[in-house]
Structure formats: structure tokens, C-alpha cells
Coordinates of C-alpha atoms in Angstrom, one line a residue:
Chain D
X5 CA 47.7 27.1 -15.1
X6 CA 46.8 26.7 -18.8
X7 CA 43.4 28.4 -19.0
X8 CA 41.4 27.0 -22.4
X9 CA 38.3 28.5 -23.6
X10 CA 35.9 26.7 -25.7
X11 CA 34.4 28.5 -28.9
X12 CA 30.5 28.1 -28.4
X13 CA 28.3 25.6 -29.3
X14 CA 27.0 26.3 -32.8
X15 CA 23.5 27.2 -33.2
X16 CA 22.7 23.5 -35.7
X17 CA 24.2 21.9 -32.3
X18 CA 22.1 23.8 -29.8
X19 CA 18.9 23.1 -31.7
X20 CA 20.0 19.8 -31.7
X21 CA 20.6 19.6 -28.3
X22 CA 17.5 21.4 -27.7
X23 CA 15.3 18.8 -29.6
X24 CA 17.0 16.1 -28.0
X25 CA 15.8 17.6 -24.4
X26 CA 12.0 17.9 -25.7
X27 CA 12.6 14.1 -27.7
X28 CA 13.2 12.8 -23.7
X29 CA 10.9 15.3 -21.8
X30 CA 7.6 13.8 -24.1
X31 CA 8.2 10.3 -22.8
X32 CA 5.8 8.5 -20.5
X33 CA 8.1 8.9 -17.7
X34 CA 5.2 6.5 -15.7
X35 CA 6.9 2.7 -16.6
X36 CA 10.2 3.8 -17.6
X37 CA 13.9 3.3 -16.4
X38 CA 15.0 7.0 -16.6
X39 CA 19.0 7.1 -15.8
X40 CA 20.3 9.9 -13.3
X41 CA 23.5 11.7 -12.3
X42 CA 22.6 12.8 -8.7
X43 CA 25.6 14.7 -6.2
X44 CA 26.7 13.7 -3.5
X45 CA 26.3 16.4 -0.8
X46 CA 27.3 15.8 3.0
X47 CA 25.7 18.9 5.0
X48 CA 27.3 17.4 8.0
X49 CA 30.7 17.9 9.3
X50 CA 33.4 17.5 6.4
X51 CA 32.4 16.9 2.9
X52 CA 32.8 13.2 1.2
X53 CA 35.5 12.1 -0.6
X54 CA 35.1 12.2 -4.5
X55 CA 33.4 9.0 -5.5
X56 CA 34.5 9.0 -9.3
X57 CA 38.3 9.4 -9.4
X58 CA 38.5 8.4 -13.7
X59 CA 37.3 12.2 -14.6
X60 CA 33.7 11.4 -15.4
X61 CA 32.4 13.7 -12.8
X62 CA 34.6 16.9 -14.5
X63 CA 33.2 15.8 -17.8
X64 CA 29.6 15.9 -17.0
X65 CA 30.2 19.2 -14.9
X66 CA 31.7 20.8 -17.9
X67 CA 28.9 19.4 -20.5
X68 CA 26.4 20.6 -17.9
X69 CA 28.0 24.0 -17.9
X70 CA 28.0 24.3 -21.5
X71 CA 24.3 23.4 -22.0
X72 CA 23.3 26.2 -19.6
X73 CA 25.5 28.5 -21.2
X74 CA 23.6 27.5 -24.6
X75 CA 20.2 27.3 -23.3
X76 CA 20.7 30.8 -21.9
X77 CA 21.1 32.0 -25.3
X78 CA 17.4 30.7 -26.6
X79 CA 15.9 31.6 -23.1
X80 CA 17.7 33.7 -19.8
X81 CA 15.3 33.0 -17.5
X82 CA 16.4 29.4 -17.0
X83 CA 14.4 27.7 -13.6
X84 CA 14.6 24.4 -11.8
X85 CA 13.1 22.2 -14.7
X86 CA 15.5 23.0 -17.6
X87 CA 18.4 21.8 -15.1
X88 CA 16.6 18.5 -14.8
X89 CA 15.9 18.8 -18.3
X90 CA 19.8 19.0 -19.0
X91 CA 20.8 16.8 -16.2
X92 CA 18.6 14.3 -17.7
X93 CA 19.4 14.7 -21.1
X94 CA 23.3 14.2 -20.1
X95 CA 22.7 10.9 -18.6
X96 CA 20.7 9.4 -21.7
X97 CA 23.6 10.2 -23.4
X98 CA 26.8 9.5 -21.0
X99 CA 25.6 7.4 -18.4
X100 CA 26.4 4.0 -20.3
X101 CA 29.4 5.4 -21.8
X102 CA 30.7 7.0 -18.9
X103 CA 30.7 3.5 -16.9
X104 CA 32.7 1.8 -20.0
X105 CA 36.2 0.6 -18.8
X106 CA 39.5 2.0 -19.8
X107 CA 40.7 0.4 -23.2
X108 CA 43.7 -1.1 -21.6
X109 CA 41.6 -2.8 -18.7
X110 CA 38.9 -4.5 -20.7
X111 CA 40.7 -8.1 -20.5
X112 CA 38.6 -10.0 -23.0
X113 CA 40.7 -7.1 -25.2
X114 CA 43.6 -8.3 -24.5
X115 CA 46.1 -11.0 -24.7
X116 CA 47.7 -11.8 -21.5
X117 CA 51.0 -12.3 -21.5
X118 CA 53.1 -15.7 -20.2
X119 CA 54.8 -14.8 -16.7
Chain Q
X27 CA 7.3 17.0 -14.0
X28 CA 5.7 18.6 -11.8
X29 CA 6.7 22.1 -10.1
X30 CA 10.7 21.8 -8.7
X31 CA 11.5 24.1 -6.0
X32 CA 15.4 25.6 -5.4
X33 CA 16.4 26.6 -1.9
X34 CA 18.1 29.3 -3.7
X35 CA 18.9 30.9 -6.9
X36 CA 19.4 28.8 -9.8
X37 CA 22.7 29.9 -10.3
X38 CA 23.6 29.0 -6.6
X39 CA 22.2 25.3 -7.5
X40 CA 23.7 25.4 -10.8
X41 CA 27.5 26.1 -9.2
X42 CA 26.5 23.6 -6.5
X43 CA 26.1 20.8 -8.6
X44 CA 29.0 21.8 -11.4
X45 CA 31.7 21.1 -8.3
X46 CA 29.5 18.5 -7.1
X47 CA 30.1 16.7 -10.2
X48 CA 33.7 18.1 -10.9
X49 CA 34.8 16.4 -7.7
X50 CA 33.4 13.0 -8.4
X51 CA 30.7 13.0 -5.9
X52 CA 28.4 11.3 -8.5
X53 CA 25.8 8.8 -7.6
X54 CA 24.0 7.4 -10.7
X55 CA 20.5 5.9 -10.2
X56 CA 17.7 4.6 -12.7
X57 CA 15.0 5.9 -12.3
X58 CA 11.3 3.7 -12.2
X59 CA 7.4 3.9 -11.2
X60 CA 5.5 1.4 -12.6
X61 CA 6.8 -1.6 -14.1
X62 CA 4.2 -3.1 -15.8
X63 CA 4.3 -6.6 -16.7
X64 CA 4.1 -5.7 -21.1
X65 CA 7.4 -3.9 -20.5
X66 CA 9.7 -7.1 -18.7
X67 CA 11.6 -8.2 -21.6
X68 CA 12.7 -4.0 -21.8
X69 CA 13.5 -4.3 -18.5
X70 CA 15.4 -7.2 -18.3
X71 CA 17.3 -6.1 -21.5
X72 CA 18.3 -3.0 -19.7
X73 CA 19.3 -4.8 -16.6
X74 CA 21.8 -7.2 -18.7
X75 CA 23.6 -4.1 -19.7
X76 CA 23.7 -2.5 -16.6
X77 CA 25.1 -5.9 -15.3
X78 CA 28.1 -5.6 -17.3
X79 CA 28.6 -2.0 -16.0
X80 CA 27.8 -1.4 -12.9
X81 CA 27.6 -3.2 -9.3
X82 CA 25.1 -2.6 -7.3
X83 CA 24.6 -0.3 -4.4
X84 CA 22.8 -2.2 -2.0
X85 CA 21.7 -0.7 2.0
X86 CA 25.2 -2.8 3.0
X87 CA 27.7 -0.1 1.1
X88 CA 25.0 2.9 0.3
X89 CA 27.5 4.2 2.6
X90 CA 30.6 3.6 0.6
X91 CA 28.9 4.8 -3.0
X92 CA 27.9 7.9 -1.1
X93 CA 31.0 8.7 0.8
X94 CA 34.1 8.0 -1.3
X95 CA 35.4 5.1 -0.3
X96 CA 33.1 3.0 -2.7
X97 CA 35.6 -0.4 -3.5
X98 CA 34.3 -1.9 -6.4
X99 CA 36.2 -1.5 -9.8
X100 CA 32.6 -0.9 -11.8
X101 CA 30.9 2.4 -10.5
X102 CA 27.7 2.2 -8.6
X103 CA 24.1 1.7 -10.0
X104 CA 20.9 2.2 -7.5
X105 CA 17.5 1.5 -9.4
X106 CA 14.8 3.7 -7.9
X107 CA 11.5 2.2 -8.0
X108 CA 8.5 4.9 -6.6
X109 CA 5.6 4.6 -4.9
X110 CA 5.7 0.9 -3.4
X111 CA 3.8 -0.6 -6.7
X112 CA 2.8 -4.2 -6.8
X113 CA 4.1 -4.7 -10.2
X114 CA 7.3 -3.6 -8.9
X115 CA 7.3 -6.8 -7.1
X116 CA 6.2 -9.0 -9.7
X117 CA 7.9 -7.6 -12.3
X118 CA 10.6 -6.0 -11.8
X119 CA 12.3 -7.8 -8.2
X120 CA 13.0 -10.9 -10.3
X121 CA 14.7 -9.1 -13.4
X122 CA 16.5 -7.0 -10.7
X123 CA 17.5 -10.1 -8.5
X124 CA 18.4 -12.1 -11.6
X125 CA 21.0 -9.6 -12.3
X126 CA 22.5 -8.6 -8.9
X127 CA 20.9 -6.1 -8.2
X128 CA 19.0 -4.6 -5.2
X129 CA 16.2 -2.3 -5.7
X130 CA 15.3 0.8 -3.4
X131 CA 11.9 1.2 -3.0
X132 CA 11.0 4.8 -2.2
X133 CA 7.4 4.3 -0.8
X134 CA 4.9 7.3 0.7
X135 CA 4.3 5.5 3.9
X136 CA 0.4 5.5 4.1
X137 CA -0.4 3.8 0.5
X138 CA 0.9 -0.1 1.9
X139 CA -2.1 0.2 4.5
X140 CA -5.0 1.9 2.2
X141 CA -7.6 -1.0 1.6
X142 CA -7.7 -2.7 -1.7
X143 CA -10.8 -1.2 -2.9
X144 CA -9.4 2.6 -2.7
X145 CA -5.7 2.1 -4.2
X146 CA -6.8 3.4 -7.3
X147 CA -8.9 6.3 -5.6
X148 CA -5.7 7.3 -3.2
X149 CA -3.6 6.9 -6.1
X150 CA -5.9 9.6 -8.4
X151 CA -5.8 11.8 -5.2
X152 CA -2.2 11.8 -4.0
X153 CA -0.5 12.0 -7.7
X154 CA 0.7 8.3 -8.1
X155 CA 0.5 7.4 -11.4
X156 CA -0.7 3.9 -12.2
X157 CA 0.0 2.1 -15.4
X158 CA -2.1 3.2 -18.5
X159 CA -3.0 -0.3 -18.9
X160 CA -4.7 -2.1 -15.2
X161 CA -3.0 -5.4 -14.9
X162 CA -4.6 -6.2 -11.5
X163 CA -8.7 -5.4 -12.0
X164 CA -10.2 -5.9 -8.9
X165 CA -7.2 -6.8 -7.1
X166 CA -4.7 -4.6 -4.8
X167 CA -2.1 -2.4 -7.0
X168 CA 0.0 -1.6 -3.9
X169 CA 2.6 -3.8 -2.3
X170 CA 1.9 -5.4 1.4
X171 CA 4.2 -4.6 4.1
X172 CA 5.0 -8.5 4.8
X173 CA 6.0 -8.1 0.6
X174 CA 8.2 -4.8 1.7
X175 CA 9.3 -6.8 4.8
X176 CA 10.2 -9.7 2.7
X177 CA 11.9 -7.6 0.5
X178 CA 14.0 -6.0 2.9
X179 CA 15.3 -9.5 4.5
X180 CA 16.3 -10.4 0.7
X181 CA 18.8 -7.0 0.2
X182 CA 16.6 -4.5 -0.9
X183 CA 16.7 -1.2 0.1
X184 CA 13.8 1.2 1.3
X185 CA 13.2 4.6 1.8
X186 CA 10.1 6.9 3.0
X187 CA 8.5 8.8 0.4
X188 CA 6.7 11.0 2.5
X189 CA 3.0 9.9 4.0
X190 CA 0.7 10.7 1.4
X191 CA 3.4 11.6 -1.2
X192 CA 3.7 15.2 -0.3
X193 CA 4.7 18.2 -2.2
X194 CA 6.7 20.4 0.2
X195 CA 6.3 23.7 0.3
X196 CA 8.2 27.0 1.8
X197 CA 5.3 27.3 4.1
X198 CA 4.0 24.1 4.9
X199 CA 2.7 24.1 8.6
X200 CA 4.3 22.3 11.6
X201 CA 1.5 20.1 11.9
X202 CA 1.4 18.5 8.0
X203 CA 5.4 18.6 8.5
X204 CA 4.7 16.2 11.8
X205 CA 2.2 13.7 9.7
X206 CA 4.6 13.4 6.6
X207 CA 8.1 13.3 8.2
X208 CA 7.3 11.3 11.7
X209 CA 4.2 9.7 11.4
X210 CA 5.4 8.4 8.2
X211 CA 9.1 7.3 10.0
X212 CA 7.0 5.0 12.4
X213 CA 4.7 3.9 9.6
X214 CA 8.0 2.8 7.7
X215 CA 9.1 1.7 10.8
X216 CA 6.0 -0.7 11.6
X217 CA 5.6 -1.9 8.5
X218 CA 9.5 -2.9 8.1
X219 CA 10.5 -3.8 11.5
X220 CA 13.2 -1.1 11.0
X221 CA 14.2 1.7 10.6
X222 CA 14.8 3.7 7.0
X223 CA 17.4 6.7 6.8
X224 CA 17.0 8.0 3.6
X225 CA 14.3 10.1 2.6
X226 CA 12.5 12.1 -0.4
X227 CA 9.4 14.5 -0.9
X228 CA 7.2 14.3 -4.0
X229 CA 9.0 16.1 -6.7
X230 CA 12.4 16.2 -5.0
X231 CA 12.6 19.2 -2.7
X232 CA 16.2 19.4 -1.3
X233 CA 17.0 20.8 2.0
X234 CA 17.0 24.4 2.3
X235 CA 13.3 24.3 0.8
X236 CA 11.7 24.5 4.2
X237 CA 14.2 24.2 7.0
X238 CA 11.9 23.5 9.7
X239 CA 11.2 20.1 7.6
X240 CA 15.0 19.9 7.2
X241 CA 15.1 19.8 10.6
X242 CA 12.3 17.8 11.7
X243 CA 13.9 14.9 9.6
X244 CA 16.5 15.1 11.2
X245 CA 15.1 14.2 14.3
X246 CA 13.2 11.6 12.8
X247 CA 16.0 10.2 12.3
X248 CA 16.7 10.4 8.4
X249 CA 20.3 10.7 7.5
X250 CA 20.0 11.2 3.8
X251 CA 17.4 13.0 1.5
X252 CA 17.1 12.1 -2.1
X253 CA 16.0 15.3 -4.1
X254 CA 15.9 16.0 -8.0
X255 CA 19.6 17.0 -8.0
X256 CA 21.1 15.6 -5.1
X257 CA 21.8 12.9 -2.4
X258 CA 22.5 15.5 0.9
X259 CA 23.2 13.8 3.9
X260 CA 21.6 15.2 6.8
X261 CA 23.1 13.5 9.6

């Protein structure tokens, strides 16, 4: 197995994420859509199948990973609200682009060939 | 936000949810409360774009987005809509239904049957948040159960947020567990004419919080429980 570590986040791009998270957390969550990434947990006999099967799921898990890792740099004592914080902040950004379909299966990209 | 509670550490959670989402098992939801009439065009903007992204997750294949075998080529979108809010029905079914979608409609079970005149008082009292601006003065702010009933013959989905929109709590007693898991089941019950399986607590509690409620709904007969992080199926 090839194992890869990733240099940190820079200190500019965890400020930046930082700000982003307080940017969303001041909103008047009251009449707003707010988008979501919630998992899928079966406490039941046998877990579920995975649900995303294009990689989305690893990407998020390792983004999520990494802005834990960053935020524990500014503050250990990390609780319940900075992983919504992060959770949410993740889907502001990736939950549009994450649904996007491949390049190559976007037909209106395409010119179809004659059979 | 509100106070979240874990059931364990947070870097229990935290590894939880990274091969949660590593594996796929992702459900994405929007998120709504109020949806006041000033903000439809925002809303109906949103919904376009979610059209050309998502299907929707309806009560006929919850199932499917929940357990794998999900069979549509655009992933899954579920728009949450709290607290059983008129102006969810006015404003925000016909955007939804004008784009495909179905809502879920996560209401506390006792706020459909509060009188008119003491919506607004219940609502101050039980932490559900009305609009800044009031749209209905003098009027009801809740929906009726023959609107929820309605609903619920045209595709939507439903699901019990509690009895009086309850914060759970390590300790809660039997006796408040009893009012806010089963009274609330036949309450949702009576006001639907069925049955709802999925549940969630005010401010998202997931099971391991207090297991005696994890139990309780259990025998209730929820199968799923919504919480901040999660969908867990129970049963």
C-alpha cells in the first residue's frame, strides 16, 4: 500500500477556513436552506451498503479529517459544535459540487456518435 | 445552535463519522424552519439547482438512499423542514412540488393541536423559532393535521420531532421519556392516520445519549433517528 502524507494546511488557509466557519455560523439559520452531509449508520444486524460508490464519501472524510486536525492547532479542546461547525462548513462548499456528474457523462457535453 | 450532546468522546464520534463517510454511507439533506413567504423566489432558485442534481428521496425509497441500494443515477436530496410551520405549507410545498421534490416534515407532535391563539406563546416556550417578520397576525402559524394528512397522501414524508420539541438529556426520567417518545408516536399517529418511523430530539441527540430513550423508541416503533451527525437505524 502506497501510504501519502499531506504537508499541513498553511496557517493563511486555516484562518481562512476558520473565517469561513464563523461567515456560516452568524447566519439566521431560522428561514434558511442549510445543506447537510449526515451518515448513514445501521445499529441493527449488518451494516448498509455504501450509498456513494463515485469517491465523494472518501473526499469529505478526508477534508473533515483535515479540518480537525487544523482546528486542533488554534484550540485542543474541540466539542460537539465545531464538528457541526466543520461538517457544515464542508457542505456549503462541496455539496453542489460533489453531486456534479462525471465530465464524460454530462450528454449535453457531448456529441453522440452515429451507430 | 444550541448545546449538542455526544454519546461518547469526540474522537469516538469524530472516527465514526470519517468511515461513515469514507464508505459512502452519505445522506445529504437541506436543511429548513421557517420559510417565510419574502424568501420564495430564494427558494425556488435553490430548488431549480437542486433539480438538476439530485432526485428526490421520498418515504417510497428512504429505504434505498439509506441502505445502499439507492437506483437513481443523481444522488439523493431530502429537504428537512422543522417544526410543522404553516408557511412551510404555503410557501415552500409548491416550490418543492414544482420541482419533484418531497418534503419531510419533522414536527414535535403536540404544536398541530395547540389552539390558535397560543402558537406564538408555545412556540416562545418550547424553542421554535418563528420568522422575524409575522406573516399570519391573528391567524394560526402552525400546520393542521388534515394539511399534514393531506400532505402525506401527496408524497411527503413525516417524522416526529418529539412532543414538545425536547432536549434530551443523559438523565431524563422514564416518565418525560414516555410523554415525548410514545405519546408523541400516537399523536403522530392520530393526526396522520399512520404511522412515522423516523425520529429526532431537539438539537439532534443520537442514540447512545440516553439509552433508556434509545430503547423506548424502539418500542414505539421508530426505525430510524435523525441526529446532528447521523441517520442510525434503530430497527
Amino acid at each position: 500500500m502506497i501510504r501519502l502524507a499531506l504537508p499541513p494546511l498553511s496557517e493563511a488557509e486555516v484562518e481562512a477556513r476558520l473565517a469561513d466557519m464563523d461567515r456560516l455560523g452568524s447566519r439566521d439559520y431560522k428561514e434558511i436552506g442549510v445543506p447537510m452531509f449526515l451518515v448513514a449508520e445501521d445499529l441493527t444486524e449488518g451494516g448498509p451498503a455504501p450509498v456513494a460508490r463515485d469517491g465523494a464519501g472518501r473526499i469529505l472524510a478526508l477534508l473533515l479529517a483535515e479540518g480537525v486536525e487544523a482546528l486542533r492547532t488554534r484550540r485542543p479542546d474541540l466539542g460537539a459544535e465545531d464538528i457541526a461547525r466543520l461538517i457544515e462548513a464542508l457542505a456549503d462548499r462541496h455539496f453542489l459540487s460533489l453531486a456534479v456528474p462525471a465530465f464524460s457523462r454530462q450528454a449535453d457535453l457531448h456529441t453522440r456518435e452515429a451507430a | 445552535m444550541g448545546e449538542l450532546r455526544l454519546p461518547g468522546s469526540f474522537d469516538e464520534t469524530l472516527a465514526t463519522l470519517v468511515q461513515g463517510l469514507s464508505a459512502g454511507r452519505v445522506l445529504r439533506v437541506v436543511n429548513f424552519h421557517a420559510t417565510p413567504s419574502w424568501r420564495r423566489d430564494e427558494y425556488r432558485r435553490q430548488f431549480e439547482t437542486y433539480a438538476r442534481l439530485f432526485a428526490p428521496i421520498t418515504p417510497r425509497n428512504f429505504g434505498t438512499a439509506f441502505d445502499g441500494t439507492w437506483a437513481e443515477a443523481r444522488p439523493g436530496l431530502m429537504p428537512v423542514l422543522f417544526e410543522g410551520f404553516r408557511d412551510n405549507v404555503d410557501v415552500m410545498v409548491p416550490v418543492l412540488e414544482e420541482f419533484g421534490f418531497a418534503g419531510w416534515f419533522f414536527v414535535p407532535s403536540a404544536f398541530p393541536a395547540v389552539g390558535a391563539q397560543v402558537q406564538r406563546s408555545f412556540a416562545a416556550a418550547h424553542m421554535l423559532h418563528l420568522p422575524k417578520r409575522d406573516e399570519y397576525p391573528g391567524e394560526r402559524v402552525v400546520m393542521t393535521w388534515d394539511e399534514a394528512r393531506d400532505l402525506a397522501g401527496r408524497g411527503h414524508g413525516f417524522a416526529c420531532h418529539s412532543r414538545s420539541h425536547f432536549d434530551l438529556q443523559p438523565d431524563t426520567p422514564d416518565h418525560v421519556l414516555w410523554d415525548e417518545i410514545h405519546t408523541a408516536a400516537t399523536e403522530m399517529r392520530a393526526g396522520l392516520e399512520q404511522a412515522v418511523e423516523i425520529f429526532c430530539w431537539l438539537h439532534g441527540a443520537e442514540a447512545g445519549v440516553n439509552p433508556r430513550a434509545d430503547a423506548m423508541l424502539t418500542e414505539a416503533g421508530f426505525r430510524y433517528l435523525f441526529s446532528n451527525f447521523k441517520v442510525q437505524r434503530l430497527a
